[in-house]
Short mmCIF file of C-alpha atoms in Angstrom, two decimals:
data_model
loop_
_atom_site.label_atom_id
_atom_site.label_comp_id
_atom_site.label_asym_id
_atom_site.label_seq_id
_atom_site.Cartn_x
_atom_site.Cartn_y
_atom_site.Cartn_z
CA MET A 293 -12.83 25.77 52.60
CA GLY A 294 -12.49 22.27 51.20
CA THR A 295 -13.57 23.59 47.80
CA LEU A 296 -11.01 26.38 47.93
CA LEU A 297 -8.24 23.93 48.77
CA ARG A 298 -9.14 21.71 45.83
CA ARG A 299 -8.87 24.69 43.51
CA ARG A 300 -5.34 25.50 44.61
CA HIS A 301 -3.74 22.35 43.16
CA PRO A 302 -4.11 23.21 39.47
CA ILE A 303 -2.88 26.74 40.22
CA PHE A 304 0.25 25.28 41.80
CA PHE A 305 0.97 22.99 38.83
CA PHE A 306 0.05 25.33 35.97
CA PRO A 307 3.59 26.73 35.49
CA LEU A 308 4.82 23.21 34.67
CA ALA A 309 2.43 22.81 31.74
CA PRO A 310 4.18 25.27 29.38
CA LEU A 311 7.53 23.74 30.34
CA LEU A 312 6.25 20.27 29.53
CA LEU A 313 4.96 21.46 26.16
CA LEU A 314 8.32 23.05 25.38
CA LEU A 315 10.13 19.84 26.25
CA LEU A 316 7.80 17.79 24.04
CA ALA A 317 8.21 20.24 21.18
CA ALA A 318 11.99 20.12 21.54
CA ALA A 319 11.93 16.33 21.50
CA ALA A 320 9.78 16.32 18.38
CA GLN A 321 12.16 18.72 16.64
CA ALA A 322 15.16 16.61 17.64
CA ALA A 323 13.62 13.43 16.19
CA PRO A 324 14.95 12.61 12.71
CA ARG A 325 12.61 13.59 9.89
CA LEU A 326 12.15 12.04 6.47
CA SER A 327 13.78 14.02 3.68
CA PRO A 328 14.45 13.48 -0.04
CA ASN A 329 18.08 14.45 0.71
CA TYR A 330 18.54 12.10 3.65
CA TYR A 331 21.33 10.11 1.94
CA ARG A 332 22.96 13.07 0.20
CA ARG A 333 26.28 12.49 1.98
CA SER A 334 26.10 8.88 3.12
CA CYS A 335 24.90 7.36 -0.20
CA PRO A 336 24.51 10.06 -2.86
CA ARG A 337 23.75 7.61 -5.70
CA VAL A 338 20.97 5.78 -3.84
CA GLU A 339 18.19 6.75 -6.24
CA ARG A 340 20.21 5.95 -9.37
CA ILE A 341 21.28 2.57 -7.99
CA VAL A 342 17.71 1.58 -7.11
CA SER A 343 16.38 2.89 -10.42
CA ASP A 344 18.89 0.93 -12.52
CA VAL A 345 18.26 -2.35 -10.69
CA ILE A 346 14.50 -1.93 -10.74
CA ALA A 347 14.38 -1.05 -14.44
CA ALA A 348 16.37 -4.16 -15.34
CA LYS A 349 14.08 -6.32 -13.21
CA GLN A 350 10.95 -4.84 -14.80
CA ARG A 351 12.30 -5.48 -18.31
CA ALA A 352 12.99 -9.10 -17.43
CA ASN A 353 9.73 -9.63 -15.49
CA PRO A 354 6.91 -7.23 -16.45
CA SER A 355 4.81 -8.30 -13.44
CA THR A 356 7.34 -6.72 -11.08
CA ALA A 357 5.76 -3.26 -11.04
CA ALA A 358 2.27 -4.24 -9.92
CA GLY A 359 3.65 -6.72 -7.41
CA THR A 360 5.96 -4.15 -5.83
CA LEU A 361 3.14 -1.63 -5.52
CA ARG A 362 1.10 -4.23 -3.67
CA LEU A 363 4.08 -5.12 -1.51
CA PHE A 364 4.53 -1.48 -0.49
CA PHE A 365 0.87 -1.17 0.45
CA HIS A 366 0.86 -4.39 2.48
CA ASP A 367 3.98 -3.28 4.31
CA CYS A 368 2.79 0.20 5.23
CA PHE A 369 -0.65 -0.87 6.44
CA VAL A 370 0.76 -3.31 9.02
CA ASN A 371 2.81 -1.51 11.70
CA GLY A 372 3.89 1.18 9.25
CA CYS A 373 6.36 1.34 6.34
CA ASP A 374 9.18 -0.62 7.95
CA ALA A 375 9.97 -3.50 5.57
CA SER A 376 8.54 -6.03 8.03
CA VAL A 377 6.59 -7.75 5.24
CA LEU A 378 9.85 -8.58 3.44
CA VAL A 379 11.07 -11.05 6.06
CA SER A 380 11.06 -14.59 4.69
CA PRO A 381 9.53 -17.43 6.73
CA LEU A 382 12.67 -19.42 5.87
CA SER A 383 14.83 -16.97 7.79
CA SER A 384 12.68 -16.71 10.91
CA ASP A 385 11.98 -19.03 13.83
CA HIS A 386 8.30 -17.99 13.82
CA GLU A 387 5.76 -16.92 11.22
CA PRO A 388 6.52 -13.38 9.96
CA GLU A 389 3.99 -11.12 8.22
CA ARG A 390 4.81 -12.67 4.88
CA ALA A 391 3.38 -16.00 6.11
CA ALA A 392 -0.06 -14.52 6.85
CA GLU A 393 -2.79 -15.93 4.60
CA ILE A 394 -3.50 -12.62 2.85
CA ASN A 395 0.20 -12.19 2.03
CA LEU A 396 0.78 -15.63 0.53
CA SER A 397 -0.15 -14.34 -2.94
CA LEU A 398 2.39 -11.51 -2.87
CA PRO A 399 4.55 -12.17 -5.97
CA GLY A 400 8.11 -13.35 -5.72
CA ASP A 401 9.29 -10.92 -8.40
CA ALA A 402 8.52 -8.01 -6.10
CA PHE A 403 10.53 -9.45 -3.20
CA ASP A 404 13.37 -10.25 -5.58
CA ALA A 405 13.40 -6.71 -6.97
CA VAL A 406 13.85 -5.20 -3.52
CA ASP A 407 16.48 -7.78 -2.54
CA ARG A 408 18.49 -7.03 -5.69
CA ALA A 409 18.37 -3.28 -5.15
CA LYS A 410 19.38 -3.70 -1.51
CA ALA A 411 22.33 -5.93 -2.49
CA ALA A 412 23.54 -3.28 -4.96
CA LEU A 413 23.29 -0.62 -2.25
CA GLU A 414 25.15 -2.77 0.25
CA ALA A 415 27.99 -3.02 -2.25
CA ALA A 416 28.06 0.76 -2.72
CA CYS A 417 27.06 2.03 0.75
CA PRO A 418 27.16 -0.82 3.25
CA GLY A 419 24.83 -0.56 6.22
CA VAL A 420 23.40 2.81 5.21
CA VAL A 421 20.11 2.50 3.26
CA SER A 422 17.10 0.80 4.85
CA CYS A 423 15.01 -1.82 3.12
CA ALA A 424 11.96 0.33 3.84
CA ASP A 425 13.45 3.17 1.79
CA VAL A 426 14.42 0.78 -1.00
CA LEU A 427 10.81 -0.41 -1.23
CA ALA A 428 9.47 3.16 -1.29
CA LEU A 429 11.86 4.16 -4.08
CA ALA A 430 11.18 0.99 -6.06
CA ALA A 431 7.41 1.53 -5.96
CA ARG A 432 7.80 5.11 -7.23
CA ASP A 433 10.22 4.17 -10.01
CA LEU A 434 8.11 1.27 -11.26
CA VAL A 435 4.98 3.43 -11.53
CA GLY A 436 6.99 5.82 -13.68
CA LEU A 437 8.23 2.99 -15.90
CA LEU A 438 4.61 2.06 -16.65
CA GLY A 439 3.76 5.60 -17.72
CA GLY A 440 2.45 6.81 -14.38
CA PRO A 441 3.46 9.83 -12.30
CA ARG A 442 6.66 10.40 -10.37
CA TRP A 443 7.01 12.12 -7.02
CA PRO A 444 9.78 13.00 -4.57
CA VAL A 445 10.28 10.21 -2.04
CA ALA A 446 11.14 11.36 1.46
CA LEU A 447 13.79 9.04 2.90
CA GLY A 448 15.16 8.12 6.29
CA ARG A 449 12.87 5.25 7.28
CA ARG A 450 14.31 2.55 9.50
CA ASP A 451 13.58 -1.15 9.27
CA ALA A 452 11.61 -3.21 11.74
CA SER A 453 13.47 -5.58 14.03
CA ARG A 454 10.41 -7.84 14.30
CA SER A 455 7.80 -9.29 11.97
CA ASP A 456 4.79 -11.29 13.15
CA ALA A 457 1.99 -12.77 11.07
CA ARG A 458 -0.43 -12.18 13.94
CA ASP A 459 -0.18 -8.42 13.33
CA VAL A 460 -1.69 -8.68 9.85
CA GLU A 461 -5.31 -9.67 10.43
CA GLY A 462 -7.64 -6.68 10.40
CA ASN A 463 -5.01 -4.30 9.03
CA LEU A 464 -5.44 -4.98 5.32
CA PRO A 465 -8.57 -4.57 3.18
CA ARG A 466 -10.25 -7.72 1.89
CA THR A 467 -11.46 -8.08 -1.67
CA ASN A 468 -15.09 -8.40 -0.55
CA MET A 469 -15.09 -5.33 1.72
CA SER A 470 -17.66 -2.58 1.37
CA ALA A 471 -16.41 0.92 0.55
CA ARG A 472 -17.64 2.13 3.94
CA ALA A 473 -15.61 -0.54 5.75
CA MET A 474 -12.54 0.21 3.65
CA ALA A 475 -12.90 3.92 4.37
CA ARG A 476 -12.89 3.19 8.11
CA LEU A 477 -9.74 1.08 7.73
CA PHE A 478 -7.97 3.76 5.69
CA ALA A 479 -9.03 6.41 8.20
CA SER A 480 -7.36 4.38 10.95
CA LYS A 481 -4.12 4.82 8.99
CA GLY A 482 -4.69 8.56 8.58
CA LEU A 483 -5.82 8.32 4.95
CA SER A 484 -8.94 9.99 3.53
CA PRO A 485 -11.58 8.49 1.20
CA ARG A 486 -10.07 10.56 -1.61
CA GLU A 487 -6.64 9.06 -0.96
CA MET A 488 -8.20 5.60 -0.72
CA VAL A 489 -9.78 5.89 -4.16
CA ALA A 490 -6.60 7.33 -5.64
CA LEU A 491 -4.54 4.44 -4.26
CA ALA A 492 -7.09 1.95 -5.59
CA GLY A 493 -5.98 3.17 -9.01
CA ALA A 494 -2.96 0.88 -8.61
CA HIS A 495 -5.39 -1.80 -9.83
CA THR A 496 -4.97 -0.32 -13.29
CA VAL A 497 -2.04 -2.76 -13.53
CA GLY A 498 -1.45 -6.25 -12.25
CA PHE A 499 -3.74 -9.24 -11.83
CA SER A 500 -5.83 -11.08 -9.25
CA HIS A 501 -6.19 -14.83 -8.75
CA CYS A 502 -9.61 -16.24 -9.54
CA ALA A 503 -10.12 -17.34 -5.95
CA GLU A 504 -10.15 -13.65 -4.94
CA PHE A 505 -13.33 -12.92 -6.90
CA ALA A 506 -14.86 -16.35 -7.58
CA GLY A 507 -17.62 -15.54 -5.10
CA ARG A 508 -18.92 -12.98 -7.60
CA LEU A 509 -19.29 -15.58 -10.32
CA TYR A 510 -21.50 -18.19 -8.69
CA GLY A 511 -24.25 -18.52 -6.13
CA PHE A 512 -25.86 -15.07 -6.23
CA PRO A 513 -29.57 -15.78 -5.53
CA HIS A 514 -30.65 -12.60 -7.32
CA GLY A 515 -27.95 -12.65 -9.92
CA ALA A 516 -28.10 -13.61 -13.58
CA GLY A 517 -27.29 -16.82 -15.40
CA GLU A 518 -26.94 -20.36 -14.08
CA GLY A 519 -25.87 -20.26 -10.44
CA GLY A 520 -26.27 -16.50 -10.44
CA TYR A 521 -23.37 -14.08 -10.84
CA ASP A 522 -23.03 -10.70 -9.21
CA PRO A 523 -25.51 -8.42 -11.02
CA ARG A 524 -23.01 -5.56 -10.75
CA LEU A 525 -20.84 -7.38 -13.30
CA ASN A 526 -21.23 -6.70 -16.99
CA PRO A 527 -22.97 -9.88 -18.30
CA GLU A 528 -20.43 -10.56 -21.05
CA PHE A 529 -17.59 -9.91 -18.63
CA ALA A 530 -19.11 -12.29 -16.08
CA GLN A 531 -19.42 -15.08 -18.63
CA ALA A 532 -15.85 -14.53 -19.83
CA LEU A 533 -14.60 -14.69 -16.25
CA ARG A 534 -16.50 -17.92 -15.67
CA ARG A 535 -14.85 -19.49 -18.69
CA SER A 536 -11.36 -18.27 -17.80
CA CYS A 537 -11.63 -19.30 -14.15
CA SER A 538 -13.42 -22.61 -14.67
CA GLY A 539 -10.46 -24.64 -13.42
CA TYR A 540 -9.24 -22.34 -10.67
CA ARG A 541 -9.84 -24.90 -7.91
CA ALA A 542 -7.52 -27.38 -9.60
CA ASP A 543 -5.04 -24.65 -10.53
CA PRO A 544 -5.09 -21.82 -7.98
CA THR A 545 -2.54 -19.84 -10.01
CA VAL A 546 -5.13 -18.94 -12.68
CA SER A 547 -5.49 -15.17 -12.68
CA ILE A 548 -7.10 -12.27 -14.56
CA PHE A 549 -5.84 -8.76 -15.25
CA ASN A 550 -7.31 -6.20 -12.86
CA ASP A 551 -7.86 -3.86 -15.79
CA VAL A 552 -8.87 -5.88 -18.82
CA VAL A 553 -8.84 -2.85 -21.14
CA THR A 554 -5.26 -1.54 -20.77
CA PRO A 555 -3.66 -4.07 -18.40
CA ARG A 556 -0.05 -2.99 -18.86
CA ASP A 557 -0.50 0.79 -18.77
CA PHE A 558 -0.70 2.95 -15.69
CA ASP A 559 -3.70 5.06 -16.68
CA GLU A 560 -7.25 6.00 -15.67
CA ALA A 561 -8.96 3.06 -17.43
CA TYR A 562 -9.52 1.30 -14.09
CA TYR A 563 -11.96 4.04 -13.08
CA LYS A 564 -13.71 4.06 -16.45
CA ASN A 565 -14.28 0.33 -16.08
CA LEU A 566 -16.20 0.56 -12.79
CA PRO A 567 -19.50 2.12 -13.99
CA ARG A 568 -19.43 -0.32 -16.93
CA GLY A 569 -19.42 -3.37 -14.67
CA LEU A 570 -15.82 -4.23 -15.49
CA GLY A 571 -14.41 -3.94 -11.99
CA LEU A 572 -12.85 -7.30 -11.20
CA LEU A 573 -13.07 -7.36 -7.40
CA ALA A 574 -16.12 -6.74 -5.26
CA SER A 575 -14.13 -4.04 -3.47
CA ASP A 576 -13.58 -2.32 -6.83
CA ALA A 577 -17.28 -2.32 -7.63
CA ALA A 578 -18.02 -1.00 -4.15
CA LEU A 579 -16.16 2.25 -4.86
CA TRP A 580 -18.67 3.11 -7.58
CA GLU A 581 -21.71 2.20 -5.47
CA TYR A 582 -20.80 4.33 -2.44
CA PRO A 583 -21.56 8.04 -3.04
CA PRO A 584 -18.63 9.41 -0.97
CA THR A 585 -16.18 7.46 -3.14
CA ARG A 586 -18.10 7.51 -6.43
CA VAL A 587 -17.38 11.23 -6.82
CA PHE A 588 -13.65 10.52 -6.91
CA VAL A 589 -14.03 7.53 -9.24
CA GLN A 590 -15.84 9.82 -11.69
CA ARG A 591 -13.26 12.57 -11.25
CA TYR A 592 -10.36 10.26 -12.09
CA ALA A 593 -12.22 8.57 -14.94
CA ASP A 594 -12.69 11.98 -16.54
CA ASN A 595 -9.27 13.45 -15.80
CA ARG A 596 -5.99 11.54 -15.97
CA THR A 597 -4.05 14.52 -14.68
CA ALA A 598 -6.22 14.69 -11.56
CA PHE A 599 -5.69 10.96 -10.98
CA PHE A 600 -1.91 11.20 -11.40
CA GLU A 601 -1.65 14.19 -9.08
CA ASP A 602 -3.79 12.62 -6.39
CA PHE A 603 -2.11 9.22 -6.72
CA ALA A 604 1.34 10.79 -6.28
CA ALA A 605 0.17 12.73 -3.24
CA ALA A 606 -1.53 9.66 -1.75
CA MET A 607 1.61 7.55 -2.23
CA GLN A 608 3.61 10.16 -0.34
CA ARG A 609 1.07 10.05 2.47
CA LEU A 610 1.05 6.24 2.46
CA GLY A 611 4.83 6.21 2.61
CA ALA A 612 4.73 8.20 5.86
CA VAL A 613 2.34 5.85 7.71
CA GLY A 614 3.87 4.61 10.96
CA VAL A 615 7.46 5.16 9.84
CA LYS A 616 10.30 4.42 12.22
CA THR A 617 13.20 6.85 12.41
CA GLY A 618 16.37 7.16 14.44
CA ARG A 619 16.54 4.64 17.26
CA GLN A 620 13.01 3.39 16.62
CA GLY A 621 14.31 0.94 14.04
CA VAL A 622 17.38 -0.61 12.47
CA ILE A 623 19.14 -0.85 9.11
CA ARG A 624 18.93 -4.50 8.12
CA LYS A 625 21.75 -5.92 6.03
CA ARG A 626 19.32 -8.18 4.19
CA CYS A 627 15.68 -7.39 3.51
CA ASP A 628 14.50 -10.99 3.78
CA ALA A 629 15.97 -11.58 7.24
CA LEU A 630 15.99 -10.02 10.67
CA ASP A 631 19.56 -9.27 11.73
#
């Protein structure tokens, strides 16, 4: 009899389960969704305003595009795409994400580009467009300016009301990570190995400071040359890097283009460089060594159209990671400060 009594409880509560599911589904449908037309009535010129400001900034400072792409990635991978990385340490009473060690090299031109676009929007549509949406639009427009693909940007993100440097560690890939470790990190954000390799194509533009790859140039016990460099590096490339980075300890600003073949063009050369030993970072070289990612490196090296299509799709997926909508976030008046 005891067994029979225990079986009655789920029978009694079963009718509530469908009701609960219906309530959850209704709540999900009621939650605001991202949409390319989100500002159609409240700020119809949002895309044109951002585009004009960003284009002017890129003309004046050609490093803006690569820096803004990196800024977008660093923002979305830590607590979602919510503009939390934009908060300046000067405007906060504690260390925001921007003060984390891995974010210290984020370029000022990228922050300035977003701040300028936001200021223009505040003049046209005060208190309407989030900094998170400005950053997403800026990243898309700047890729297009460099000859890369364009894609529709779904809008309606809200900004974070907090930013903490302690949230950063473990949420961003390091330059010495293996492809397997990076794949696990990307998977934790809902991104596939294919999307990971496509997004790595952003390294077709921009530069890296010598300190980020100096470990590949010296001290490899089984490497080549004096001190031993990473044997995965093309020998001539390794020697050229050693010469260019010889004074990086005295001058930490010394940097090298990520793609030394076509550094200012958004193209597939980055992938062609990897099997030739011209990948600058250890994490770049790792994509060619790991079979599950090598197949996509080869695909993009052989087919620019495939790279552009997959990059555009991956950027849309990245832009949806952990977004805040509705009451989950705020619309900050300034991107560099918490209101």
